[in-house]
Tab-separated table of C-alpha atoms in Angstrom:
chain	number	residue	atom	x	y	z
F	23	ASP	CA	106.068	121.664	116.768
F	24	GLY	CA	108.907	122.087	120.071
F	25	PRO	CA	109.570	121.074	122.788
F	26	ILE	CA	106.967	121.315	125.745
F	27	TYR	CA	109.172	119.995	128.547
F	28	GLY	CA	107.347	120.486	132.289
F	29	THR	CA	104.062	120.805	130.822
F	30	SER	CA	101.083	118.156	131.162
F	31	LEU	CA	101.987	114.654	129.158
F	32	LYS	CA	98.586	113.690	129.179
F	33	GLN	CA	97.083	117.393	128.152
F	34	HIS	CA	99.720	117.638	125.103
F	35	THR	CA	100.547	114.302	123.715
F	36	ARG	CA	99.194	112.085	121.343
F	37	LEU	CA	100.989	108.667	123.053
F	38	PRO	CA	99.416	105.788	123.637
F	39	THR	CA	98.242	105.344	127.376
F	40	HIS	CA	100.774	102.421	128.605
F	41	LEU	CA	103.476	104.892	127.195
F	42	ILE	CA	102.113	107.827	128.866
F	43	SER	CA	101.820	105.735	132.556
F	44	ASP	CA	105.904	105.081	131.988
F	45	PHE	CA	106.630	108.703	131.245
F	46	ASN	CA	109.344	109.276	134.418
F	47	ILE	CA	112.114	111.590	133.686
F	48	GLU	CA	115.613	111.107	135.370
F	49	ILE	CA	119.668	111.580	134.735
F	50	ALA	CA	120.980	108.528	133.410
F	51	PHE	CA	124.301	107.682	130.744
F	52	PRO	CA	122.968	107.709	127.646
F	53	GLN	CA	125.107	105.207	126.196
F	54	ASP	CA	123.534	102.670	129.164
F	55	VAL	CA	120.382	104.023	128.083
F	56	LEU	CA	120.214	103.105	124.468
F	57	GLY	CA	123.316	100.127	124.397
F	58	PRO	CA	120.902	97.099	125.031
F	59	THR	CA	118.290	98.867	122.227
F	60	VAL	CA	121.464	99.129	119.553
F	61	TYR	CA	123.278	96.277	119.929
F	62	ALA	CA	119.855	94.247	119.890
F	63	SER	CA	119.156	95.923	116.684
F	64	GLN	CA	122.523	95.056	115.528
F	65	ALA	CA	121.998	91.286	116.081
F	66	ILE	CA	118.913	91.291	113.811
F	67	SER	CA	120.986	93.414	110.896
F	68	LEU	CA	123.886	91.248	111.076
F	69	GLU	CA	120.858	87.870	110.446
F	70	GLN	CA	119.419	90.132	107.579
F	71	GLY	CA	122.698	90.464	105.918
F	72	ILE	CA	122.932	94.534	106.823
F	73	ASN	CA	126.272	95.713	107.946
F	74	PHE	CA	125.856	97.675	111.298
F	75	ASP	CA	128.682	99.640	113.223
F	76	ALA	CA	127.886	100.927	116.683
F	77	VAL	CA	130.110	103.774	118.232
F	78	GLY	CA	130.122	105.141	121.552
F	79	PHE	CA	128.391	102.515	123.559
F	80	ASP	CA	131.300	101.862	125.584
F	81	PRO	CA	129.912	101.594	129.191
F	82	ASN	CA	132.989	103.623	130.015
F	83	ALA	CA	132.631	107.038	127.237
F	84	GLU	CA	132.814	109.880	129.159
F	85	LEU	CA	129.315	111.077	127.857
F	86	PRO	CA	126.816	113.596	130.121
F	87	GLY	CA	124.470	112.616	131.883
F	88	VAL	CA	120.689	113.434	130.197
F	89	SER	CA	117.137	113.973	131.281
F	90	VAL	CA	114.918	111.004	129.616
F	91	CYS	CA	112.335	108.698	130.021
F	92	PRO	CA	114.693	105.465	129.609
F	93	LYS	CA	111.961	103.163	128.840
F	94	LEU	CA	110.540	105.979	126.169
F	95	LEU	CA	113.791	107.002	125.079
F	96	GLN	CA	114.295	103.543	123.757
F	97	GLU	CA	111.021	102.508	122.354
F	98	ALA	CA	111.821	106.436	120.326
F	99	VAL	CA	115.282	104.846	119.308
F	100	SER	CA	113.767	101.666	118.954
F	101	ASN	CA	111.180	102.797	116.219
F	102	ILE	CA	114.192	104.371	113.704
F	103	LEU	CA	116.721	101.858	114.195
F	104	ASP	CA	113.438	99.600	113.003
F	105	ASN	CA	112.908	101.544	109.562
F	106	ALA	CA	116.650	101.743	109.389
F	107	ILE	CA	116.208	97.771	108.969
F	108	LYS	CA	113.764	97.718	106.644
F	109	TYR	CA	114.396	99.789	104.023
F	110	THR	CA	117.771	100.272	103.396
F	111	PRO	CA	118.221	97.479	102.204
F	112	LEU	CA	115.903	98.871	99.029
F	113	ARG	CA	118.582	100.564	97.178
F	114	ILE	CA	120.262	98.079	97.009
F	115	ALA	CA	117.380	95.711	95.751
F	116	ASP	CA	116.115	98.174	93.189
F	117	MET	CA	120.069	98.146	91.992
F	118	CYS	CA	120.279	94.304	91.572
F	119	SER	CA	116.941	94.462	89.441
F	120	SER	CA	118.134	97.360	87.297
F	121	ASN	CA	120.849	95.142	85.994
F	122	ASP	CA	118.064	92.342	86.160
F	123	GLY	CA	116.292	94.093	84.142
F	124	GLU	CA	118.301	94.228	80.881
F	125	GLU	CA	117.520	93.086	77.310
F	126	SER	CA	119.202	90.888	75.767
F	127	VAL	CA	123.112	91.702	74.588
F	128	SER	CA	125.975	90.069	73.575
F	129	PHE	CA	128.339	87.701	75.646
F	130	VAL	CA	130.612	89.824	76.835
F	131	ARG	CA	128.806	92.594	77.766
F	132	GLN	CA	126.631	90.473	80.076
F	133	ARG	CA	129.873	89.472	81.686
F	134	ASN	CA	130.433	93.168	81.834
F	135	ILE	CA	127.295	93.709	83.422
F	136	ALA	CA	127.419	90.410	85.649
F	137	ARG	CA	130.881	91.664	86.852
F	138	THR	CA	129.328	95.873	87.459
F	139	ALA	CA	126.861	93.985	89.554
F	140	THR	CA	128.875	91.952	91.559
F	141	LYS	CA	131.388	94.814	92.777
F	142	ARG	CA	128.557	96.788	93.163
F	143	LYS	CA	126.987	94.466	95.438
F	144	ARG	CA	129.833	94.321	97.219
F	145	LYS	CA	130.845	98.100	97.485
F	146	GLU	CA	127.039	98.842	97.700
F	147	SER	CA	126.174	96.238	100.956
F	148	PRO	CA	122.964	97.531	103.086
F	149	GLU	CA	124.718	99.904	105.609
F	150	ILE	CA	123.698	101.294	108.961
F	151	LYS	CA	126.147	102.962	111.187
F	152	VAL	CA	124.928	104.563	114.622
F	153	THR	CA	126.745	107.221	116.483
F	154	LEU	CA	126.475	108.235	120.182
F	155	THR	CA	128.441	111.232	121.630
F	156	ALA	CA	128.541	114.277	123.773
F	157	ASN	CA	126.953	118.032	122.168
F	158	GLU	CA	128.776	120.442	120.658
F	159	PRO	CA	129.023	124.186	121.514
F	160	PRO	CA	126.110	125.717	120.794
F	161	LEU	CA	124.282	122.734	122.170
F	162	SER	CA	124.607	122.983	125.921
F	163	ALA	CA	125.346	119.714	127.844
F	164	GLY	CA	123.863	116.375	126.593
F	165	ALA	CA	124.038	114.233	123.746
F	166	THR	CA	123.310	113.353	120.349
F	167	LEU	CA	122.922	110.331	118.799
F	168	TYR	CA	122.926	109.515	114.774
F	169	ILE	CA	121.683	106.684	112.640
F	170	GLU	CA	122.812	107.231	109.360
F	171	ASP	CA	122.404	104.472	106.637
F	172	ASN	CA	122.922	103.817	102.384
F	173	GLY	CA	119.465	103.260	101.560
F	174	PRO	CA	116.877	105.112	99.353
F	175	GLY	CA	117.068	107.742	101.686
F	176	ILE	CA	114.364	110.516	102.030
F	177	PRO	CA	113.435	113.295	99.814
F	178	LYS	CA	113.867	116.684	101.315
F	179	SER	CA	110.656	117.681	100.746
F	180	GLU	CA	109.313	114.663	102.540
F	181	ARG	CA	111.918	115.225	105.567
F	182	ASP	CA	109.353	117.143	107.918
F	183	ARG	CA	106.104	114.742	106.920
F	184	VAL	CA	107.729	111.509	107.955
F	185	PHE	CA	107.076	112.335	111.068
F	186	GLU	CA	103.594	112.785	110.778
F	187	ARG	CA	101.379	110.529	112.221
F	188	GLY	CA	100.193	107.827	109.548
F	189	TYR	CA	102.446	109.174	106.424
F	190	ARG	CA	104.096	106.749	104.117
F	191	ASN	CA	106.245	107.187	101.026
F	192	GLU	CA	104.124	105.917	97.994
F	193	ALA	CA	107.435	103.999	97.157
F	194	VAL	CA	107.150	101.820	100.102
F	195	HIS	CA	103.662	101.406	100.461
F	196	SER	CA	104.109	97.594	99.526
F	197	LEU	CA	105.897	96.889	102.804
F	198	PRO	CA	103.830	96.219	105.685
F	199	GLY	CA	103.704	99.165	108.156
F	200	SER	CA	101.844	101.615	110.064
F	201	GLY	CA	103.625	105.133	108.854
F	202	LEU	CA	103.069	105.357	113.267
F	203	GLY	CA	106.314	104.693	114.460
F	204	LEU	CA	108.383	107.991	113.758
F	205	GLY	CA	105.677	110.021	114.713
F	206	ILE	CA	105.603	108.800	118.027
F	207	SER	CA	109.414	108.517	118.519
F	208	LYS	CA	109.095	112.532	117.732
F	209	GLU	CA	106.824	112.641	120.402
F	210	ILE	CA	108.560	111.303	122.718
F	211	ILE	CA	111.193	113.234	122.383
F	212	ASN	CA	109.885	116.841	121.985
F	213	HIS	CA	108.551	115.765	125.140
F	214	MET	CA	111.793	115.253	127.173
F	215	GLY	CA	112.844	118.329	125.741
F	216	GLY	CA	114.822	116.980	122.798
F	217	ILE	CA	115.357	117.450	119.276
F	218	ILE	CA	114.851	114.404	116.509
F	219	ASP	CA	115.251	115.819	112.886
F	220	ILE	CA	116.438	114.320	109.647
F	221	LEU	CA	120.059	115.993	107.998
F	222	GLU	CA	120.888	116.543	104.783
F	223	GLU	CA	124.379	114.168	104.959
F	224	GLY	CA	125.806	112.248	108.316
F	225	PRO	CA	128.610	112.550	109.435
F	226	SER	CA	129.955	108.982	108.168
F	227	LYS	CA	128.057	110.956	104.720
F	228	MET	CA	126.716	106.921	104.034
F	229	GLY	CA	124.649	108.518	101.006
F	230	GLY	CA	121.189	107.346	102.484
F	231	THR	CA	119.436	108.774	105.300
F	232	THR	CA	120.751	110.658	108.937
F	233	VAL	CA	117.875	110.774	111.532
F	234	ARG	CA	119.658	113.149	114.640
F	235	VAL	CA	118.666	112.795	117.966
F	236	ILE	CA	119.667	114.872	120.710
F	237	VAL	CA	119.035	114.877	124.534
F	238	PHE	CA	119.993	117.362	127.514
F	239	ARG	CA	121.357	117.242	130.212
F	240	ASP	CA	118.524	120.431	131.551
F	241	PRO	CA	116.323	120.418	128.986
F	242	GLU	CA	115.002	123.859	130.467
F	243	GLN	CA	118.064	125.224	129.052
F	244	THR	CA	118.541	124.396	126.421
F	245	ASN	CA	120.599	126.237	123.249
F	246	ILE	CA	119.220	125.064	119.922
């Protein structure tokens, strides 16, 4: 589904009513809009033992103003960050459980396994990185947000389906959640004339999932 910027939101959206009523587009600096949301998620991540790096959110950063609904852009990005916080640790847990499941072995081998697991935990601790930067050509003026992690990632065959309402991968059915968050994020971004997608690899090459969000100064003159 492409952007429907400029059309009637009530006619085309499945967003909850309370979100529709808050939909007012204005020109705003992306770091001012998203900084509070990102830093709140950073605090939650650090409490849970997840390393969280935020780049590009300095209030004085030279980023163009963008046409967005600030409250709903915060909602969309918050949904993405919530998923990253929830699922990034899964890869590390799987690695640890694979070591815990080893059969009885000699003392030397057990010691080697323990050392390897310790090194792996240090190297592969859960990490999230959020980067905000100006759009690069051929994209028209605006801002790009990358949300990267070193979690289990999303198979290429499922990267479009994760934006479907209620879709959840079988591997995460045991975790709480409705599968609605990314679908709502996609509708919000689309209605602002922006783009949201999942990349094969992000700029930091963290090996997990990279969600990219692009917003524009003038969504009606977008070069995609």
